[in-house]
Amino acid sequence: MSDILSEFNTSINGLSDEEVLKRHEKYGLNELDEKKPTPLIVLFLSQFVDILIGLLLIAAVAAFAVGDVIDAGVILLAVLLNTVMGFIQEYRSQRAVESLKNLIVKRAIVRRNNVALEVDSKTLTPGDIVVLEEGNKVPADLILIETKNLSCDESSLTGESEAVKKAVNDKAYMDSNILSGHALGVVSEIGMKTEIGKIASIVQEDEDPTPLEIRVGKLGKILSAIAIVVCVAIFIIELLQGTSLVETFMTAVSLAVAAIPEGLPAVLTLTLALGMSEMAKSNAIVKKLLSVETLGSCTIICSDKTGTLTENKMSVVDSFFLNEDKTLLISKLCNNAVISNGKIIGDQTDRAILKYSKDYETSLERVDEIALDSYRKMMTTIHRLDGGNNIVLTKGAPEIILDKCNHIDKAGSIKIITPEIKENILQKINEMSEAALRVIGFAYKINETENPEENLIFTGLLGLMDPPKRNAKKSINDCIKAGIEVKMITGDHQKTACAIAKNLGILTTGKVITGDELEEMTDEEYLSVAKDIQVYARVKPAQKMRIVETLKQLGNIVAMTGDGVNDAPALKKASIGVSMGDGTDVAKEASDMILQDNDFTTIVKAIKEGRKIYDNIKRFVKFQVSTNVGAILTIIGTSLMGLPLPFNPAQLLWLNIVMDGPPAQTLGIEGAEKDTMERPPEKGDIITKNTLLQIFGAGLVMAIGTVAVFWWQLASKVSTQKAMTVAFTLFVVYQLFNALNCKANSEKSSKYLYIGIILSFILQLLIIYLPQLQIIFRTTSIGFTEWIVILIVASTILISQKIMDKVIK
């Protein structure tokens, strides 16, 4: 004690008022600093700083410039929808620190000037002597200098529900609950230097962009570059051909509208929102839209063991009795769990043992107890026998119990422990441990002596297990087939972790390391072996962030599970943080997804949904960009041939927003591909080289067919308006057929795509034949012959896709 007191320049009587004020000036107050939140107006306006949003705004201005106010309004509505969604998500992400601030204890009892008094906890300073009693919360990080049967609930910090026994020189952490006993502690850290403070500083850091944000940003840059280059090129060509400046400007506007997929953000938002809804049905609550897809791209899942892969319900599943009657007696009486209203209340180990022995009839008076602690790893109770003697009952770590025994009780016969007997018992302990059991040893002796935990009589062993969840093994196998590595991270014993991991198929040929071994590794050493490590045992929650960052450094997209306050940094740093439904509020706020049922199987379902969503995103991007490329090539083709523009700006907006709308939206809700969970995670861009070839091929076919039919119509001496109507309608039908090219190869075909195609076709008929719409879109009626030509020419897109598929394969 004296060493600790001198280290903090204090005494058992506490600090003086003057010293407290001096230390306030030096160390500050015991409170969490909060990063100044971004003003709401700045947060909202920042949503417009995006490539795709910028392109949409340019398209809106271009549409407004040529008098298409309605079309400009539709584009601006799409922009507003996306910015509002982004604003809501970022605003919610600022709430994690608020949850942390709510953990700060408001009042504390301290010794100052040799007087115990209650003070505002923010006035605590290093060196203060804090009094802890049962029911208190720890107001700062403390080093304990006196303890009496002290046990703490650190679950809010660690996520582990087991009570933690504390002794002198142990640390007690801010926000821990005192379950039993009392203690004195010296304040060692306050505010941002406490464990919770360190977590707060990490939680406030800016988040890394999701894989989808990166991919969409890259796509936006590509599309904007194409739009600029093509617009400038055509503007120059038109001027060189002697076209008037007004017509040249109209052509450039048309190209700008054609090059930008105006409906893309709206379809993207709807697809992700529907994905969130589907995941919610499977007990996975996704907080951020873009995180929906991130799960589908993940390459590694770092999963906790207890409660996620296992039931988190300890039960006795094996036993080894030398004297069953005596072992049951010890199980029943050397136990602090109690039965209340038919329920067993207490820590998990005691609950499981009491449940196993509750039918054993006994009622001996307890006269004393030596509580379990982390050093002795034993619990002892002393009871009064009918004859006036005492009986000492002990349970604990089996090797330690065995070392304390000189005899065994073999069915009532007391025998000396020989080396052979001891070796047989140790072999049984080892067998049970390797079977993933938590082994508890039992012993007793009659009559209390000065050393009640020495010279005991060994009676037997019980093996407890937190069994794996029913579908956990299948879910892990599904992950492996899908190219996703599963790594177990647990605070449990190495043997237990290995046995469970082998049983579930996690531990195959990889390595197992402990938290202590990880602590000793340099970053370079850990980086070189991280890929091969499959199980982390005896890991401290604070080490999880290092694991996440290293795996990400190796190019992985990492999903991390957690439930405690000190899991929050790892959840924040992970590509997607997954918190448990019964976890702390801080963990939930720092995560991207919440598992309401705490089940690993739910993560796998969410991964499948995420992959389906990403496939659908690629599907409608391919469809929409094909349309844009086709429109650009068509306008370039007619411009180079000296023909009039085949589409006016209103028609181009119709193609990009409305005609793309129903087919693109329904492509966004297609069913999962047959091989969704039988292929590696996606790591490439939204538009790959093969997809780009398909897009260009489809666009070229649409352009050639449209330009040819447009030229044929003009050559047939029909009006320019009718020729434009035929070309416009042909291009629409091309799109509808091309939507069929982009549909999913799923086991269950979606009916919505066909409904979307039919709806789009009906809308096109209204534009062609309804007089009011003819005025807006400058169209005219077309006859049966033109329809035959349109359907035959448009069907070539289906044939060309089949050819492209064979060429690419």
Short mmCIF file of N, CA and C in Angstrom, two decimals, residues 319-458:
data_model
loop_
_atom_site.label_atom_id
_atom_site.label_comp_id
_atom_site.label_asym_id
_atom_site.label_seq_id
_atom_site.Cartn_x
_atom_site.Cartn_y
_atom_site.Cartn_z
N SER A 319 -18.61 -35.79 -15.73
CA SER A 319 -18.23 -35.89 -14.32
C SER A 319 -17.24 -37.03 -14.13
N PHE A 320 -16.47 -36.94 -13.05
CA PHE A 320 -15.53 -37.99 -12.65
C PHE A 320 -15.58 -38.03 -11.13
N PHE A 321 -16.22 -39.09 -10.60
CA PHE A 321 -16.44 -39.16 -9.16
C PHE A 321 -15.56 -40.24 -8.52
N LEU A 322 -14.92 -39.83 -7.43
CA LEU A 322 -14.36 -40.83 -6.51
C LEU A 322 -15.39 -41.09 -5.41
N ASN A 323 -16.07 -40.00 -5.00
CA ASN A 323 -17.18 -40.11 -4.06
C ASN A 323 -18.28 -39.16 -4.54
N GLU A 324 -19.27 -39.71 -5.21
CA GLU A 324 -20.33 -38.88 -5.80
C GLU A 324 -21.10 -38.12 -4.74
N ASP A 325 -21.43 -38.79 -3.63
CA ASP A 325 -22.22 -38.16 -2.59
C ASP A 325 -21.52 -36.93 -2.01
N LYS A 326 -20.24 -37.05 -1.74
CA LYS A 326 -19.49 -35.93 -1.18
C LYS A 326 -19.33 -34.80 -2.21
N THR A 327 -19.12 -35.17 -3.49
CA THR A 327 -18.96 -34.14 -4.53
C THR A 327 -20.25 -33.33 -4.69
N LEU A 328 -21.40 -34.02 -4.62
CA LEU A 328 -22.69 -33.31 -4.72
C LEU A 328 -22.92 -32.42 -3.50
N LEU A 329 -22.50 -32.89 -2.32
CA LEU A 329 -22.61 -32.07 -1.11
C LEU A 329 -21.81 -30.77 -1.26
N ILE A 330 -20.56 -30.89 -1.74
CA ILE A 330 -19.71 -29.70 -1.93
C ILE A 330 -20.32 -28.80 -3.00
N SER A 331 -20.82 -29.40 -4.08
CA SER A 331 -21.44 -28.62 -5.17
C SER A 331 -22.60 -27.78 -4.67
N LYS A 332 -23.39 -28.37 -3.75
CA LYS A 332 -24.59 -27.70 -3.26
C LYS A 332 -24.27 -26.59 -2.26
N LEU A 333 -23.29 -26.86 -1.37
CA LEU A 333 -23.05 -25.93 -0.27
C LEU A 333 -21.93 -24.92 -0.53
N CYS A 334 -20.88 -25.35 -1.23
CA CYS A 334 -19.79 -24.41 -1.56
C CYS A 334 -20.18 -23.68 -2.83
N ASN A 335 -21.19 -22.84 -2.71
CA ASN A 335 -21.83 -22.26 -3.89
C ASN A 335 -22.58 -21.01 -3.47
N ASN A 336 -22.40 -19.91 -4.21
CA ASN A 336 -23.07 -18.66 -3.87
C ASN A 336 -24.27 -18.35 -4.76
N ALA A 337 -24.61 -19.28 -5.66
CA ALA A 337 -25.84 -19.12 -6.43
C ALA A 337 -27.02 -19.46 -5.53
N VAL A 338 -28.17 -18.85 -5.81
CA VAL A 338 -29.37 -19.11 -5.00
C VAL A 338 -30.55 -19.37 -5.93
N ILE A 339 -31.54 -20.09 -5.39
CA ILE A 339 -32.77 -20.34 -6.14
C ILE A 339 -33.84 -19.39 -5.62
N SER A 340 -34.38 -18.56 -6.54
CA SER A 340 -35.41 -17.59 -6.15
C SER A 340 -36.54 -17.64 -7.17
N ASN A 341 -37.74 -17.91 -6.66
CA ASN A 341 -38.93 -18.01 -7.53
C ASN A 341 -38.70 -18.98 -8.69
N GLY A 342 -38.04 -20.08 -8.37
CA GLY A 342 -37.82 -21.11 -9.39
C GLY A 342 -36.66 -20.84 -10.33
N LYS A 343 -36.00 -19.67 -10.18
CA LYS A 343 -34.86 -19.33 -11.04
C LYS A 343 -33.57 -19.37 -10.24
N ILE A 344 -32.49 -19.83 -10.90
CA ILE A 344 -31.19 -19.87 -10.24
C ILE A 344 -30.45 -18.58 -10.56
N ILE A 345 -30.04 -17.86 -9.53
CA ILE A 345 -29.38 -16.56 -9.69
C ILE A 345 -27.95 -16.66 -9.16
N GLY A 346 -27.00 -16.13 -9.93
CA GLY A 346 -25.60 -16.15 -9.54
C GLY A 346 -24.71 -16.14 -10.75
N ASP A 347 -23.38 -16.30 -10.55
CA ASP A 347 -22.52 -16.33 -11.73
C ASP A 347 -22.70 -17.66 -12.46
N GLN A 348 -22.23 -17.69 -13.72
CA GLN A 348 -22.55 -18.82 -14.59
C GLN A 348 -22.06 -20.16 -14.05
N THR A 349 -20.84 -20.19 -13.51
CA THR A 349 -20.29 -21.46 -13.02
C THR A 349 -21.09 -21.98 -11.83
N ASP A 350 -21.35 -21.09 -10.87
CA ASP A 350 -22.13 -21.50 -9.69
C ASP A 350 -23.55 -21.92 -10.08
N ARG A 351 -24.15 -21.19 -11.04
CA ARG A 351 -25.51 -21.55 -11.48
C ARG A 351 -25.55 -22.96 -12.05
N ALA A 352 -24.56 -23.26 -12.93
CA ALA A 352 -24.54 -24.57 -13.57
C ALA A 352 -24.33 -25.68 -12.55
N ILE A 353 -23.43 -25.47 -11.58
CA ILE A 353 -23.15 -26.50 -10.57
C ILE A 353 -24.34 -26.69 -9.64
N LEU A 354 -24.99 -25.57 -9.27
CA LEU A 354 -26.17 -25.69 -8.39
C LEU A 354 -27.32 -26.39 -9.11
N LYS A 355 -27.49 -26.07 -10.39
CA LYS A 355 -28.54 -26.75 -11.16
C LYS A 355 -28.31 -28.26 -11.18
N TYR A 356 -27.04 -28.65 -11.28
CA TYR A 356 -26.68 -30.07 -11.34
C TYR A 356 -26.93 -30.77 -9.99
N SER A 357 -26.71 -30.02 -8.89
CA SER A 357 -26.76 -30.66 -7.57
C SER A 357 -27.98 -30.27 -6.73
N LYS A 358 -28.92 -29.52 -7.32
CA LYS A 358 -30.00 -28.93 -6.51
C LYS A 358 -30.92 -29.98 -5.86
N ASP A 359 -30.98 -31.18 -6.42
CA ASP A 359 -31.85 -32.20 -5.83
C ASP A 359 -31.18 -32.96 -4.68
N TYR A 360 -29.90 -32.65 -4.43
CA TYR A 360 -29.21 -33.31 -3.32
C TYR A 360 -29.69 -32.68 -2.01
N GLU A 361 -30.15 -33.53 -1.09
CA GLU A 361 -30.73 -33.03 0.16
C GLU A 361 -29.65 -32.77 1.21
N THR A 362 -29.52 -31.53 1.63
CA THR A 362 -28.59 -31.17 2.71
C THR A 362 -28.94 -29.78 3.23
N SER A 363 -28.64 -29.51 4.51
CA SER A 363 -28.94 -28.18 5.07
C SER A 363 -27.98 -27.86 6.21
N LEU A 364 -26.71 -27.82 5.91
CA LEU A 364 -25.71 -27.49 6.93
C LEU A 364 -25.53 -25.99 7.03
N GLU A 365 -25.39 -25.48 8.24
CA GLU A 365 -25.21 -24.04 8.47
C GLU A 365 -23.82 -23.60 8.00
N ARG A 366 -23.76 -22.53 7.22
CA ARG A 366 -22.47 -21.96 6.82
C ARG A 366 -21.98 -21.00 7.89
N VAL A 367 -20.74 -21.22 8.33
CA VAL A 367 -20.21 -20.36 9.40
C VAL A 367 -19.12 -19.43 8.90
N ASP A 368 -18.55 -19.71 7.73
CA ASP A 368 -17.51 -18.82 7.21
C ASP A 368 -17.32 -19.10 5.72
N GLU A 369 -16.64 -18.16 5.06
CA GLU A 369 -16.36 -18.32 3.63
C GLU A 369 -15.03 -17.65 3.29
N ILE A 370 -14.27 -18.31 2.45
CA ILE A 370 -13.08 -17.70 1.85
C ILE A 370 -13.40 -17.55 0.36
N ALA A 371 -13.61 -16.30 -0.06
CA ALA A 371 -14.13 -16.06 -1.41
C ALA A 371 -13.11 -16.45 -2.49
N LEU A 372 -13.63 -16.77 -3.64
CA LEU A 372 -12.79 -17.04 -4.81
C LEU A 372 -12.04 -15.77 -5.20
N ASP A 373 -10.76 -15.91 -5.53
CA ASP A 373 -10.05 -14.77 -6.12
C ASP A 373 -9.13 -15.28 -7.23
N SER A 374 -8.58 -14.33 -8.01
CA SER A 374 -7.82 -14.69 -9.20
C SER A 374 -6.46 -15.29 -8.88
N TYR A 375 -6.02 -15.17 -7.62
CA TYR A 375 -4.72 -15.71 -7.24
C TYR A 375 -4.85 -17.15 -6.75
N ARG A 376 -5.76 -17.39 -5.81
CA ARG A 376 -5.93 -18.74 -5.26
C ARG A 376 -6.68 -19.65 -6.23
N LYS A 377 -7.65 -19.08 -6.98
CA LYS A 377 -8.50 -19.82 -7.93
C LYS A 377 -9.26 -20.94 -7.21
N MET A 378 -9.70 -20.64 -6.00
CA MET A 378 -10.46 -21.58 -5.18
C MET A 378 -11.53 -20.82 -4.39
N MET A 379 -12.57 -21.53 -4.04
CA MET A 379 -13.58 -20.99 -3.12
C MET A 379 -13.78 -22.00 -1.99
N THR A 380 -13.84 -21.52 -0.77
CA THR A 380 -14.00 -22.42 0.38
C THR A 380 -15.10 -21.91 1.30
N THR A 381 -15.94 -22.84 1.74
CA THR A 381 -16.94 -22.52 2.76
C THR A 381 -16.78 -23.49 3.93
N ILE A 382 -17.12 -23.01 5.12
CA ILE A 382 -17.01 -23.84 6.32
C ILE A 382 -18.40 -23.96 6.93
N HIS A 383 -18.80 -25.22 7.25
CA HIS A 383 -20.16 -25.49 7.73
C HIS A 383 -20.12 -26.28 9.04
N ARG A 384 -21.18 -26.08 9.82
CA ARG A 384 -21.29 -26.75 11.12
C ARG A 384 -21.98 -28.10 10.92
N LEU A 385 -21.32 -29.17 11.40
CA LEU A 385 -21.92 -30.50 11.36
C LEU A 385 -22.79 -30.71 12.61
N ASP A 386 -23.63 -31.72 12.56
CA ASP A 386 -24.55 -31.97 13.67
C ASP A 386 -23.82 -32.24 14.99
N GLY A 387 -22.68 -32.87 14.92
CA GLY A 387 -21.95 -33.22 16.15
C GLY A 387 -21.14 -32.08 16.71
N GLY A 388 -21.18 -30.91 16.08
CA GLY A 388 -20.44 -29.76 16.59
C GLY A 388 -19.14 -29.51 15.86
N ASN A 389 -18.68 -30.52 15.06
CA ASN A 389 -17.49 -30.32 14.25
C ASN A 389 -17.79 -29.44 13.04
N ASN A 390 -16.73 -28.94 12.43
CA ASN A 390 -16.87 -28.18 11.18
C ASN A 390 -16.42 -29.03 9.99
N ILE A 391 -17.00 -28.76 8.85
CA ILE A 391 -16.54 -29.40 7.61
C ILE A 391 -16.13 -28.29 6.65
N VAL A 392 -14.94 -28.43 6.08
CA VAL A 392 -14.42 -27.46 5.11
C VAL A 392 -14.70 -28.00 3.71
N LEU A 393 -15.40 -27.20 2.89
CA LEU A 393 -15.75 -27.61 1.52
C LEU A 393 -15.06 -26.65 0.54
N THR A 394 -14.39 -27.22 -0.45
CA THR A 394 -13.60 -26.40 -1.37
C THR A 394 -13.84 -26.83 -2.81
N LYS A 395 -13.94 -25.86 -3.70
CA LYS A 395 -13.98 -26.16 -5.14
C LYS A 395 -13.13 -25.12 -5.86
N GLY A 396 -12.63 -25.47 -7.07
CA GLY A 396 -11.81 -24.53 -7.82
C GLY A 396 -11.07 -25.18 -8.96
N ALA A 397 -10.02 -24.49 -9.42
CA ALA A 397 -9.21 -25.00 -10.53
C ALA A 397 -8.68 -26.38 -10.16
N PRO A 398 -8.89 -27.40 -11.00
CA PRO A 398 -8.65 -28.78 -10.57
C PRO A 398 -7.20 -29.09 -10.21
N GLU A 399 -6.24 -28.55 -10.97
CA GLU A 399 -4.83 -28.82 -10.66
C GLU A 399 -4.46 -28.24 -9.30
N ILE A 400 -4.98 -27.04 -9.01
CA ILE A 400 -4.67 -26.39 -7.72
C ILE A 400 -5.33 -27.15 -6.57
N ILE A 401 -6.59 -27.57 -6.77
CA ILE A 401 -7.28 -28.35 -5.73
C ILE A 401 -6.52 -29.64 -5.46
N LEU A 402 -6.10 -30.31 -6.54
CA LEU A 402 -5.39 -31.58 -6.38
C LEU A 402 -4.08 -31.40 -5.62
N ASP A 403 -3.38 -30.28 -5.90
CA ASP A 403 -2.11 -30.01 -5.20
C ASP A 403 -2.32 -29.77 -3.71
N LYS A 404 -3.56 -29.34 -3.33
CA LYS A 404 -3.84 -29.07 -1.93
C LYS A 404 -4.29 -30.33 -1.17
N CYS A 405 -4.43 -31.45 -1.92
CA CYS A 405 -4.95 -32.69 -1.33
C CYS A 405 -3.84 -33.70 -1.03
N ASN A 406 -3.97 -34.35 0.12
CA ASN A 406 -3.07 -35.45 0.48
C ASN A 406 -3.77 -36.80 0.41
N HIS A 407 -5.12 -36.74 0.34
CA HIS A 407 -5.90 -37.98 0.35
C HIS A 407 -7.02 -37.90 -0.69
N ILE A 408 -7.58 -39.05 -0.99
CA ILE A 408 -8.79 -39.13 -1.81
C ILE A 408 -9.86 -39.86 -1.00
N ASP A 409 -11.12 -39.55 -1.34
CA ASP A 409 -12.25 -40.26 -0.73
C ASP A 409 -12.82 -41.18 -1.79
N LYS A 410 -12.49 -42.46 -1.69
CA LYS A 410 -12.94 -43.45 -2.67
C LYS A 410 -14.15 -44.16 -2.11
N ALA A 411 -15.35 -43.60 -2.45
CA ALA A 411 -16.62 -44.19 -2.00
C ALA A 411 -16.65 -44.38 -0.49
N GLY A 412 -16.13 -43.37 0.25
CA GLY A 412 -16.17 -43.40 1.70
C GLY A 412 -14.91 -43.92 2.34
N SER A 413 -14.02 -44.46 1.53
CA SER A 413 -12.76 -44.98 2.04
C SER A 413 -11.65 -43.95 1.77
N ILE A 414 -11.02 -43.47 2.82
CA ILE A 414 -9.99 -42.43 2.69
C ILE A 414 -8.64 -43.09 2.42
N LYS A 415 -8.00 -42.67 1.29
CA LYS A 415 -6.72 -43.25 0.90
C LYS A 415 -5.71 -42.14 0.61
N ILE A 416 -4.44 -42.46 0.84
CA ILE A 416 -3.37 -41.50 0.52
C ILE A 416 -3.23 -41.41 -1.00
N ILE A 417 -2.99 -40.19 -1.47
CA ILE A 417 -2.79 -40.00 -2.91
C ILE A 417 -1.37 -40.45 -3.28
N THR A 418 -1.31 -41.48 -4.10
CA THR A 418 -0.02 -41.95 -4.60
C THR A 418 0.28 -41.23 -5.91
N PRO A 419 1.56 -41.23 -6.37
CA PRO A 419 1.88 -40.63 -7.66
C PRO A 419 1.03 -41.21 -8.80
N GLU A 420 0.72 -42.49 -8.72
CA GLU A 420 -0.07 -43.14 -9.77
C GLU A 420 -1.50 -42.61 -9.76
N ILE A 421 -2.09 -42.46 -8.57
CA ILE A 421 -3.46 -41.92 -8.46
C ILE A 421 -3.49 -40.48 -8.98
N LYS A 422 -2.50 -39.71 -8.57
CA LYS A 422 -2.45 -38.31 -9.01
C LYS A 422 -2.32 -38.21 -10.53
N GLU A 423 -1.49 -39.07 -11.11
CA GLU A 423 -1.30 -39.05 -12.56
C GLU A 423 -2.60 -39.40 -13.29
N ASN A 424 -3.35 -40.36 -12.75
CA ASN A 424 -4.63 -40.75 -13.35
C ASN A 424 -5.64 -39.60 -13.31
N ILE A 425 -5.67 -38.89 -12.17
CA ILE A 425 -6.61 -37.76 -12.05
C ILE A 425 -6.20 -36.63 -13.00
N LEU A 426 -4.89 -36.36 -13.07
CA LEU A 426 -4.41 -35.30 -13.99
C LEU A 426 -4.71 -35.65 -15.44
N GLN A 427 -4.61 -36.92 -15.78
CA GLN A 427 -4.93 -37.36 -17.14
C GLN A 427 -6.41 -37.12 -17.44
N LYS A 428 -7.26 -37.39 -16.44
CA LYS A 428 -8.70 -37.15 -16.62
C LYS A 428 -8.99 -35.66 -16.78
N ILE A 429 -8.29 -34.84 -15.99
CA ILE A 429 -8.45 -33.37 -16.11
C ILE A 429 -8.07 -32.92 -17.52
N ASN A 430 -6.97 -33.46 -18.02
CA ASN A 430 -6.49 -33.09 -19.35
C ASN A 430 -7.48 -33.52 -20.42
N GLU A 431 -8.04 -34.72 -20.30
CA GLU A 431 -9.03 -35.23 -21.28
C GLU A 431 -10.25 -34.32 -21.32
N MET A 432 -10.72 -33.94 -20.15
CA MET A 432 -11.92 -33.10 -20.08
C MET A 432 -11.63 -31.70 -20.64
N SER A 433 -10.43 -31.17 -20.35
CA SER A 433 -10.06 -29.83 -20.86
C SER A 433 -9.97 -29.84 -22.38
N GLU A 434 -9.39 -30.90 -22.93
CA GLU A 434 -9.24 -31.00 -24.38
C GLU A 434 -10.58 -31.19 -25.08
N ALA A 435 -11.60 -31.58 -24.31
CA ALA A 435 -12.94 -31.71 -24.87
C ALA A 435 -13.73 -30.41 -24.71
N ALA A 436 -13.01 -29.31 -24.49
CA ALA A 436 -13.59 -27.96 -24.39
C ALA A 436 -14.42 -27.77 -23.13
N LEU A 437 -14.11 -28.53 -22.07
CA LEU A 437 -14.85 -28.40 -20.82
C LEU A 437 -14.10 -27.52 -19.83
N ARG A 438 -14.86 -26.75 -19.07
CA ARG A 438 -14.29 -26.04 -17.92
C ARG A 438 -14.35 -27.01 -16.75
N VAL A 439 -13.20 -27.40 -16.24
CA VAL A 439 -13.14 -28.45 -15.23
C VAL A 439 -13.04 -27.84 -13.84
N ILE A 440 -13.87 -28.33 -12.92
CA ILE A 440 -13.87 -27.87 -11.53
C ILE A 440 -13.54 -29.06 -10.63
N GLY A 441 -12.58 -28.87 -9.72
CA GLY A 441 -12.21 -29.91 -8.76
C GLY A 441 -12.88 -29.68 -7.42
N PHE A 442 -13.14 -30.79 -6.67
CA PHE A 442 -13.85 -30.71 -5.40
C PHE A 442 -13.08 -31.46 -4.31
N ALA A 443 -13.06 -30.86 -3.10
CA ALA A 443 -12.34 -31.48 -1.98
C ALA A 443 -12.96 -31.01 -0.66
N TYR A 444 -12.62 -31.70 0.42
CA TYR A 444 -13.16 -31.33 1.75
C TYR A 444 -12.21 -31.83 2.83
N LYS A 445 -12.51 -31.45 4.08
CA LYS A 445 -11.89 -32.08 5.24
C LYS A 445 -12.75 -31.78 6.46
N ILE A 446 -12.66 -32.63 7.45
CA ILE A 446 -13.43 -32.46 8.69
C ILE A 446 -12.56 -31.71 9.69
N ASN A 447 -13.21 -30.78 10.41
CA ASN A 447 -12.56 -29.94 11.44
C ASN A 447 -11.68 -28.86 10.81
N GLU A 448 -12.02 -27.62 11.13
CA GLU A 448 -11.26 -26.47 10.62
C GLU A 448 -9.93 -26.38 11.35
N THR A 449 -8.89 -26.05 10.63
CA THR A 449 -7.59 -25.82 11.24
C THR A 449 -7.16 -24.40 10.91
N GLU A 450 -5.93 -24.06 11.25
CA GLU A 450 -5.44 -22.72 10.94
C GLU A 450 -5.28 -22.53 9.43
N ASN A 451 -5.13 -23.61 8.69
CA ASN A 451 -4.98 -23.55 7.23
C ASN A 451 -6.09 -24.38 6.59
N PRO A 452 -7.29 -23.81 6.49
CA PRO A 452 -8.44 -24.60 6.03
C PRO A 452 -8.29 -25.12 4.60
N GLU A 453 -7.45 -24.50 3.78
CA GLU A 453 -7.33 -24.93 2.39
C GLU A 453 -6.09 -25.82 2.15
N GLU A 454 -5.57 -26.41 3.19
CA GLU A 454 -4.44 -27.34 3.09
C GLU A 454 -4.88 -28.73 3.57
N ASN A 455 -4.14 -29.76 3.11
CA ASN A 455 -4.38 -31.14 3.57
C ASN A 455 -5.83 -31.59 3.34
N LEU A 456 -6.32 -31.36 2.12
CA LEU A 456 -7.71 -31.67 1.79
C LEU A 456 -7.85 -33.10 1.28
N ILE A 457 -9.12 -33.53 1.14
CA ILE A 457 -9.45 -34.87 0.63
C ILE A 457 -10.17 -34.70 -0.70
N PHE A 458 -9.62 -35.23 -1.75
CA PHE A 458 -10.17 -35.05 -3.11
C PHE A 458 -11.36 -35.99 -3.33
#
